[in-house]
Amino acid sequence: MAGADAERLRLADADAGRAAWRRWGPYLSERQWGTVREDYSPGGDAWSYFTHDQARSRAYRWGEDGIAGVSDDKQRLCFALALWNGRDPILKERMFGLTNAEGNHGEDVKEYYFHLDSTPTHSYMKFLYKYPQEPFPYDDLVATNRARDRRDLEYELLDTGVFDEDRYFDVFVEYAKAGPEDLLIEITAHNRGPDEATLHLLPTLWFRRTWSWVGGTAVPGLRRTDGAIRADHAKIGPR
């Protein structure tokens, strides 16, 4: 492959099994709650059985979710960005949306986010999330959409007024691989509004809960060491 660019060389190494360039990528779900993947209800009502409000206190079984998230290809060790504007009642850890019964056009995520770039091996990725500075209007989105019928337009996040006067943050998350197992992350936040505003950035690392399954793995661990976080897992080793 004389003259091939770096990404073609990475692809060739990955296809030949010489380097696992695809092991880490954007494999974290954007919405795991309220889907058929997490339905253990006796009547098969996936949308109502596992709500967004419950998601911060219940363990998933079949996957995890997060904002601008990445994980290994088995979704064992996960990384995503959590945010707090100092005004929301909860951390912004995952996408909010309507369940099938709440949306006048069915289930729908009511957020603004954009996957801006990614190479085939995910050696570079770029993501944008738009986070309001006003309290996120969870109840308003549910109540207004539920009151509309299918002939009406959907009530979107922009319609709530939380982006008025550009009072929001553009949060860019970029990933770049220095090697198959060396992932660099840069988070850049821009205040687009006219005034100073508070934004807490909370990069979050966690394991999917597989150790409680029948035949599951040993319990992994996260601990602080030398100003860093060490993650130990029986299958993927120390990180």
mmCIF file of C-alpha atoms in Angstrom:
data_model
loop_
_atom_site.group_PDB
_atom_site.id
_atom_site.type_symbol
_atom_site.label_atom_id
_atom_site.label_comp_id
_atom_site.label_asym_id
_atom_site.label_seq_id
_atom_site.Cartn_x
_atom_site.Cartn_y
_atom_site.Cartn_z
ATOM 1 C CA MET A 1 0.000 0.000 0.000
ATOM 2 C CA ALA A 2 2.711 2.428 -1.023
ATOM 3 C CA GLY A 3 1.586 6.016 -0.666
ATOM 4 C CA ALA A 4 -1.522 5.085 1.333
ATOM 5 C CA ASP A 5 -2.716 7.610 3.870
ATOM 6 C CA ALA A 6 -2.619 6.859 7.596
ATOM 7 C CA GLU A 7 -6.263 5.833 7.842
ATOM 8 C CA ARG A 8 -5.946 3.317 5.005
ATOM 9 C CA LEU A 9 -2.955 1.822 6.792
ATOM 10 C CA ARG A 10 -4.999 1.587 10.004
ATOM 11 C CA LEU A 11 -7.825 -0.109 8.109
ATOM 12 C CA ALA A 12 -5.415 -2.600 6.553
ATOM 13 C CA ASP A 13 -3.912 -3.430 9.949
ATOM 14 C CA ALA A 14 -7.388 -3.826 11.467
ATOM 15 C CA ASP A 15 -8.630 -6.064 8.629
ATOM 16 C CA ALA A 16 -5.515 -8.237 8.842
ATOM 17 C CA GLY A 17 -5.814 -8.579 12.598
ATOM 18 C CA ARG A 18 -2.499 -6.862 13.260
ATOM 19 C CA ALA A 19 -3.992 -4.039 15.345
ATOM 20 C CA ALA A 20 -7.456 -3.671 16.898
ATOM 21 C CA TRP A 21 -8.144 -0.150 15.667
ATOM 22 C CA ARG A 22 -11.911 -0.733 15.863
ATOM 23 C CA ARG A 23 -11.959 -2.014 19.458
ATOM 24 C CA TRP A 24 -12.841 1.437 20.844
ATOM 25 C CA GLY A 25 -15.519 3.496 19.165
ATOM 26 C CA PRO A 26 -18.903 5.231 19.461
ATOM 27 C CA TYR A 27 -20.641 2.035 20.521
ATOM 28 C CA LEU A 28 -22.416 3.518 23.536
ATOM 29 C CA SER A 29 -26.168 3.848 22.998
ATOM 30 C CA GLU A 30 -27.676 7.311 22.897
ATOM 31 C CA ARG A 31 -30.897 6.051 24.426
ATOM 32 C CA GLN A 32 -31.172 2.780 26.294
ATOM 33 C CA TRP A 33 -34.081 3.565 28.627
ATOM 34 C CA GLY A 34 -37.636 3.069 27.369
ATOM 35 C CA THR A 35 -36.639 0.773 24.495
ATOM 36 C CA VAL A 36 -37.286 -2.884 23.733
ATOM 37 C CA ARG A 37 -33.661 -3.578 24.718
ATOM 38 C CA GLU A 38 -34.537 -2.951 28.373
ATOM 39 C CA ASP A 39 -38.069 -4.342 28.542
ATOM 40 C CA TYR A 40 -38.721 -6.849 31.303
ATOM 41 C CA SER A 41 -42.369 -5.873 31.737
ATOM 42 C CA PRO A 42 -44.978 -8.648 31.921
ATOM 43 C CA GLY A 43 -47.078 -7.025 29.189
ATOM 44 C CA GLY A 44 -44.363 -5.953 26.777
ATOM 45 C CA ASP A 45 -44.854 -2.218 27.346
ATOM 46 C CA ALA A 46 -41.233 -1.184 26.801
ATOM 47 C CA TRP A 47 -41.908 2.559 26.665
ATOM 48 C CA SER A 48 -43.568 2.800 30.056
ATOM 49 C CA TYR A 49 -41.647 0.130 31.924
ATOM 50 C CA PHE A 50 -38.232 1.871 32.033
ATOM 51 C CA THR A 51 -38.575 5.649 32.132
ATOM 52 C CA HIS A 52 -36.030 8.441 31.739
ATOM 53 C CA ASP A 53 -36.580 9.393 35.373
ATOM 54 C CA GLN A 54 -35.688 5.869 36.499
ATOM 55 C CA ALA A 55 -32.600 5.629 34.304
ATOM 56 C CA ARG A 56 -30.301 7.427 36.731
ATOM 57 C CA SER A 57 -31.029 4.934 39.521
ATOM 58 C CA ARG A 58 -31.579 1.600 37.737
ATOM 59 C CA ALA A 59 -28.919 -0.640 36.221
ATOM 60 C CA TYR A 60 -29.335 -1.553 32.578
ATOM 61 C CA ARG A 61 -28.929 -5.139 31.428
ATOM 62 C CA TRP A 62 -28.290 -5.074 27.692
ATOM 63 C CA GLY A 63 -26.411 -1.819 27.186
ATOM 64 C CA GLU A 64 -25.523 1.620 28.502
ATOM 65 C CA ASP A 65 -26.185 5.133 27.230
ATOM 66 C CA GLY A 66 -24.500 8.504 27.412
ATOM 67 C CA ILE A 67 -23.740 11.798 25.669
ATOM 68 C CA ALA A 68 -20.867 11.726 23.168
ATOM 69 C CA GLY A 69 -19.999 8.300 24.542
ATOM 70 C CA VAL A 70 -17.454 5.674 23.580
ATOM 71 C CA SER A 71 -16.774 2.154 24.773
ATOM 72 C CA ASP A 72 -14.974 -1.012 23.824
ATOM 73 C CA ASP A 73 -16.719 -3.180 21.235
ATOM 74 C CA LYS A 74 -18.331 -5.333 23.964
ATOM 75 C CA GLN A 75 -19.497 -2.219 25.837
ATOM 76 C CA ARG A 76 -17.785 -3.235 29.053
ATOM 77 C CA LEU A 77 -15.864 -0.046 29.894
ATOM 78 C CA CYS A 78 -17.765 3.130 28.986
ATOM 79 C CA PHE A 79 -16.937 6.819 28.832
ATOM 80 C CA ALA A 80 -19.344 9.709 28.299
ATOM 81 C CA LEU A 81 -19.827 13.349 29.176
ATOM 82 C CA ALA A 82 -22.223 14.519 31.879
ATOM 83 C CA LEU A 83 -23.135 18.203 32.225
ATOM 84 C CA TRP A 84 -24.761 20.495 34.740
ATOM 85 C CA ASN A 85 -25.734 24.115 34.204
ATOM 86 C CA GLY A 86 -26.260 24.765 37.900
ATOM 87 C CA ARG A 87 -30.009 25.034 37.393
ATOM 88 C CA ASP A 88 -31.258 21.632 36.292
ATOM 89 C CA PRO A 89 -32.696 19.366 39.019
ATOM 90 C CA ILE A 90 -30.604 16.451 37.699
ATOM 91 C CA LEU A 91 -27.340 15.999 35.843
ATOM 92 C CA LYS A 92 -27.576 15.920 32.054
ATOM 93 C CA GLU A 93 -26.211 12.392 31.620
ATOM 94 C CA ARG A 94 -28.309 11.034 28.747
ATOM 95 C CA MET A 95 -30.638 12.135 25.984
ATOM 96 C CA PHE A 96 -34.180 12.986 27.015
ATOM 97 C CA GLY A 97 -37.140 12.115 24.859
ATOM 98 C CA LEU A 98 -40.756 11.095 24.762
ATOM 99 C CA THR A 99 -42.094 7.598 25.028
ATOM 100 C CA ASN A 100 -44.434 6.233 22.396
ATOM 101 C CA ALA A 101 -47.555 7.258 24.342
ATOM 102 C CA GLU A 102 -46.259 10.757 25.139
ATOM 103 C CA GLY A 103 -45.322 11.940 21.647
ATOM 104 C CA ASN A 104 -48.073 12.943 19.257
ATOM 105 C CA HIS A 105 -45.983 11.345 16.484
ATOM 106 C CA GLY A 106 -44.606 8.487 18.557
ATOM 107 C CA GLU A 107 -41.381 8.263 20.546
ATOM 108 C CA ASP A 108 -38.885 11.020 19.912
ATOM 109 C CA VAL A 109 -35.648 12.390 21.385
ATOM 110 C CA LYS A 110 -36.000 16.085 22.230
ATOM 111 C CA GLU A 111 -32.352 17.174 22.162
ATOM 112 C CA TYR A 112 -29.976 18.849 19.689
ATOM 113 C CA TYR A 113 -26.789 16.896 19.058
ATOM 114 C CA PHE A 114 -24.640 16.239 16.007
ATOM 115 C CA HIS A 115 -22.104 13.611 15.016
ATOM 116 C CA LEU A 116 -19.762 15.857 13.044
ATOM 117 C CA ASP A 117 -16.955 13.538 11.995
ATOM 118 C CA SER A 118 -15.549 10.039 12.281
ATOM 119 C CA THR A 119 -12.998 7.997 10.386
ATOM 120 C CA PRO A 120 -13.827 4.344 9.579
ATOM 121 C CA THR A 121 -11.576 3.080 12.397
ATOM 122 C CA HIS A 122 -12.823 5.844 14.743
ATOM 123 C CA SER A 123 -9.255 7.115 14.995
ATOM 124 C CA TYR A 124 -10.849 10.566 15.021
ATOM 125 C CA MET A 125 -14.372 11.501 16.103
ATOM 126 C CA LYS A 126 -16.117 14.805 16.747
ATOM 127 C CA PHE A 127 -19.477 15.411 18.443
ATOM 128 C CA LEU A 128 -21.498 18.544 19.272
ATOM 129 C CA TYR A 129 -24.134 18.869 21.987
ATOM 130 C CA LYS A 130 -26.215 22.013 22.544
ATOM 131 C CA TYR A 131 -27.010 22.475 26.232
ATOM 132 C CA PRO A 132 -29.459 25.181 27.389
ATOM 133 C CA GLN A 133 -28.483 27.515 30.219
ATOM 134 C CA GLU A 134 -32.083 27.604 31.446
ATOM 135 C CA PRO A 135 -33.491 24.587 33.312
ATOM 136 C CA PHE A 136 -34.174 21.785 30.851
ATOM 137 C CA PRO A 137 -37.978 21.749 30.267
ATOM 138 C CA TYR A 138 -38.657 18.058 30.901
ATOM 139 C CA ASP A 139 -42.227 18.454 32.159
ATOM 140 C CA ASP A 140 -43.194 21.046 29.536
ATOM 141 C CA LEU A 141 -42.058 18.821 26.658
ATOM 142 C CA VAL A 142 -44.045 15.866 27.963
ATOM 143 C CA ALA A 143 -47.224 17.753 28.875
ATOM 144 C CA THR A 144 -47.454 19.834 25.693
ATOM 145 C CA ASN A 145 -46.735 16.986 23.295
ATOM 146 C CA ARG A 146 -49.131 14.670 25.106
ATOM 147 C CA ALA A 147 -51.896 17.253 24.704
ATOM 148 C CA ARG A 148 -51.438 17.415 20.909
ATOM 149 C CA ASP A 149 -52.850 14.944 18.404
ATOM 150 C CA ARG A 150 -51.176 13.482 15.333
ATOM 151 C CA ARG A 151 -52.473 16.278 13.092
ATOM 152 C CA ASP A 152 -50.526 18.875 15.112
ATOM 153 C CA LEU A 153 -46.863 19.736 14.759
ATOM 154 C CA GLU A 154 -44.524 18.309 17.363
ATOM 155 C CA TYR A 155 -43.511 20.557 20.243
ATOM 156 C CA GLU A 156 -39.741 20.756 20.001
ATOM 157 C CA LEU A 157 -37.074 21.867 22.455
ATOM 158 C CA LEU A 158 -36.568 25.050 20.420
ATOM 159 C CA ASP A 159 -40.274 25.893 20.873
ATOM 160 C CA THR A 160 -39.932 25.969 24.667
ATOM 161 C CA GLY A 161 -37.870 29.178 24.620
ATOM 162 C CA VAL A 162 -34.802 27.772 26.403
ATOM 163 C CA PHE A 163 -32.588 28.821 23.484
ATOM 164 C CA ASP A 164 -33.878 32.407 23.372
ATOM 165 C CA GLU A 165 -31.104 35.028 23.072
ATOM 166 C CA ASP A 166 -28.696 32.161 22.297
ATOM 167 C CA ARG A 167 -28.485 31.291 25.983
ATOM 168 C CA TYR A 168 -26.901 27.893 25.521
ATOM 169 C CA PHE A 169 -23.538 26.142 25.395
ATOM 170 C CA ASP A 170 -22.001 24.479 22.367
ATOM 171 C CA VAL A 171 -20.074 21.545 23.804
ATOM 172 C CA PHE A 172 -17.670 19.838 21.396
ATOM 173 C CA VAL A 173 -16.148 16.469 22.254
ATOM 174 C CA GLU A 174 -13.260 15.237 20.106
ATOM 175 C CA TYR A 175 -11.540 11.860 20.237
ATOM 176 C CA ALA A 176 -8.216 10.988 18.626
ATOM 177 C CA LYS A 177 -6.362 7.684 18.850
ATOM 178 C CA ALA A 178 -2.604 7.781 19.326
ATOM 179 C CA GLY A 179 -2.773 3.989 19.051
ATOM 180 C CA PRO A 180 -5.370 1.198 19.135
ATOM 181 C CA GLU A 181 -5.459 1.390 22.958
ATOM 182 C CA ASP A 182 -4.547 5.069 23.453
ATOM 183 C CA LEU A 183 -7.564 7.368 23.197
ATOM 184 C CA LEU A 184 -7.173 11.119 23.708
ATOM 185 C CA ILE A 185 -10.224 13.249 24.521
ATOM 186 C CA GLU A 186 -10.661 17.007 24.253
ATOM 187 C CA ILE A 187 -13.785 18.828 25.438
ATOM 188 C CA THR A 188 -14.385 22.426 24.340
ATOM 189 C CA ALA A 189 -17.344 24.471 25.567
ATOM 190 C CA HIS A 190 -18.533 27.791 24.110
ATOM 191 C CA ASN A 191 -20.981 30.091 25.850
ATOM 192 C CA ARG A 192 -23.128 31.430 22.994
ATOM 193 C CA GLY A 193 -25.240 33.662 25.246
ATOM 194 C CA PRO A 194 -24.799 37.349 26.090
ATOM 195 C CA ASP A 195 -23.889 36.823 29.769
ATOM 196 C CA GLU A 196 -21.554 34.752 31.876
ATOM 197 C CA ALA A 197 -23.048 31.382 32.773
ATOM 198 C CA THR A 198 -22.052 28.338 34.788
ATOM 199 C CA LEU A 199 -21.231 24.999 33.192
ATOM 200 C CA HIS A 200 -19.899 21.952 35.015
ATOM 201 C CA LEU A 201 -18.173 19.373 32.781
ATOM 202 C CA LEU A 202 -18.175 15.880 34.278
ATOM 203 C CA PRO A 203 -16.272 13.309 32.191
ATOM 204 C CA THR A 204 -17.536 9.948 33.434
ATOM 205 C CA LEU A 205 -16.004 6.476 33.296
ATOM 206 C CA TRP A 206 -17.899 3.339 34.364
ATOM 207 C CA PHE A 207 -18.362 -0.372 33.783
ATOM 208 C CA ARG A 208 -21.499 -1.973 32.409
ATOM 209 C CA ARG A 209 -22.920 -4.202 35.131
ATOM 210 C CA THR A 210 -22.177 -7.690 33.813
ATOM 211 C CA TRP A 211 -20.751 -9.229 36.987
ATOM 212 C CA SER A 212 -24.176 -9.877 38.557
ATOM 213 C CA TRP A 213 -25.262 -12.105 35.669
ATOM 214 C CA VAL A 214 -25.220 -15.893 35.911
ATOM 215 C CA GLY A 215 -21.726 -16.796 34.785
ATOM 216 C CA GLY A 216 -20.710 -13.143 34.882
ATOM 217 C CA THR A 217 -17.218 -11.759 35.214
ATOM 218 C CA ALA A 218 -15.428 -10.842 38.418
ATOM 219 C CA VAL A 219 -16.375 -7.464 39.885
ATOM 220 C CA PRO A 220 -14.256 -4.768 38.166
ATOM 221 C CA GLY A 221 -12.912 -1.754 39.989
ATOM 222 C CA LEU A 222 -12.197 1.954 39.615
ATOM 223 C CA ARG A 223 -9.761 3.650 41.962
ATOM 224 C CA ARG A 224 -7.782 6.842 42.175
ATOM 225 C CA THR A 225 -4.045 6.436 41.773
ATOM 226 C CA ASP A 226 -1.307 9.023 41.174
ATOM 227 C CA GLY A 227 -3.768 11.708 40.132
ATOM 228 C CA ALA A 228 -5.499 9.407 37.622
ATOM 229 C CA ILE A 229 -8.245 6.792 37.583
ATOM 230 C CA ARG A 230 -7.240 3.149 37.248
ATOM 231 C CA ALA A 231 -9.875 0.804 35.815
ATOM 232 C CA ASP A 232 -9.381 -2.948 36.363
ATOM 233 C CA HIS A 233 -11.472 -5.515 34.501
ATOM 234 C CA ALA A 234 -10.947 -9.259 34.226
ATOM 235 C CA LYS A 235 -11.527 -9.344 30.467
ATOM 236 C CA ILE A 236 -9.891 -6.140 29.257
ATOM 237 C CA GLY A 237 -7.175 -5.757 31.874
ATOM 238 C CA PRO A 238 -5.997 -2.585 33.625
ATOM 239 C CA ARG A 239 -6.576 0.826 32.067
#
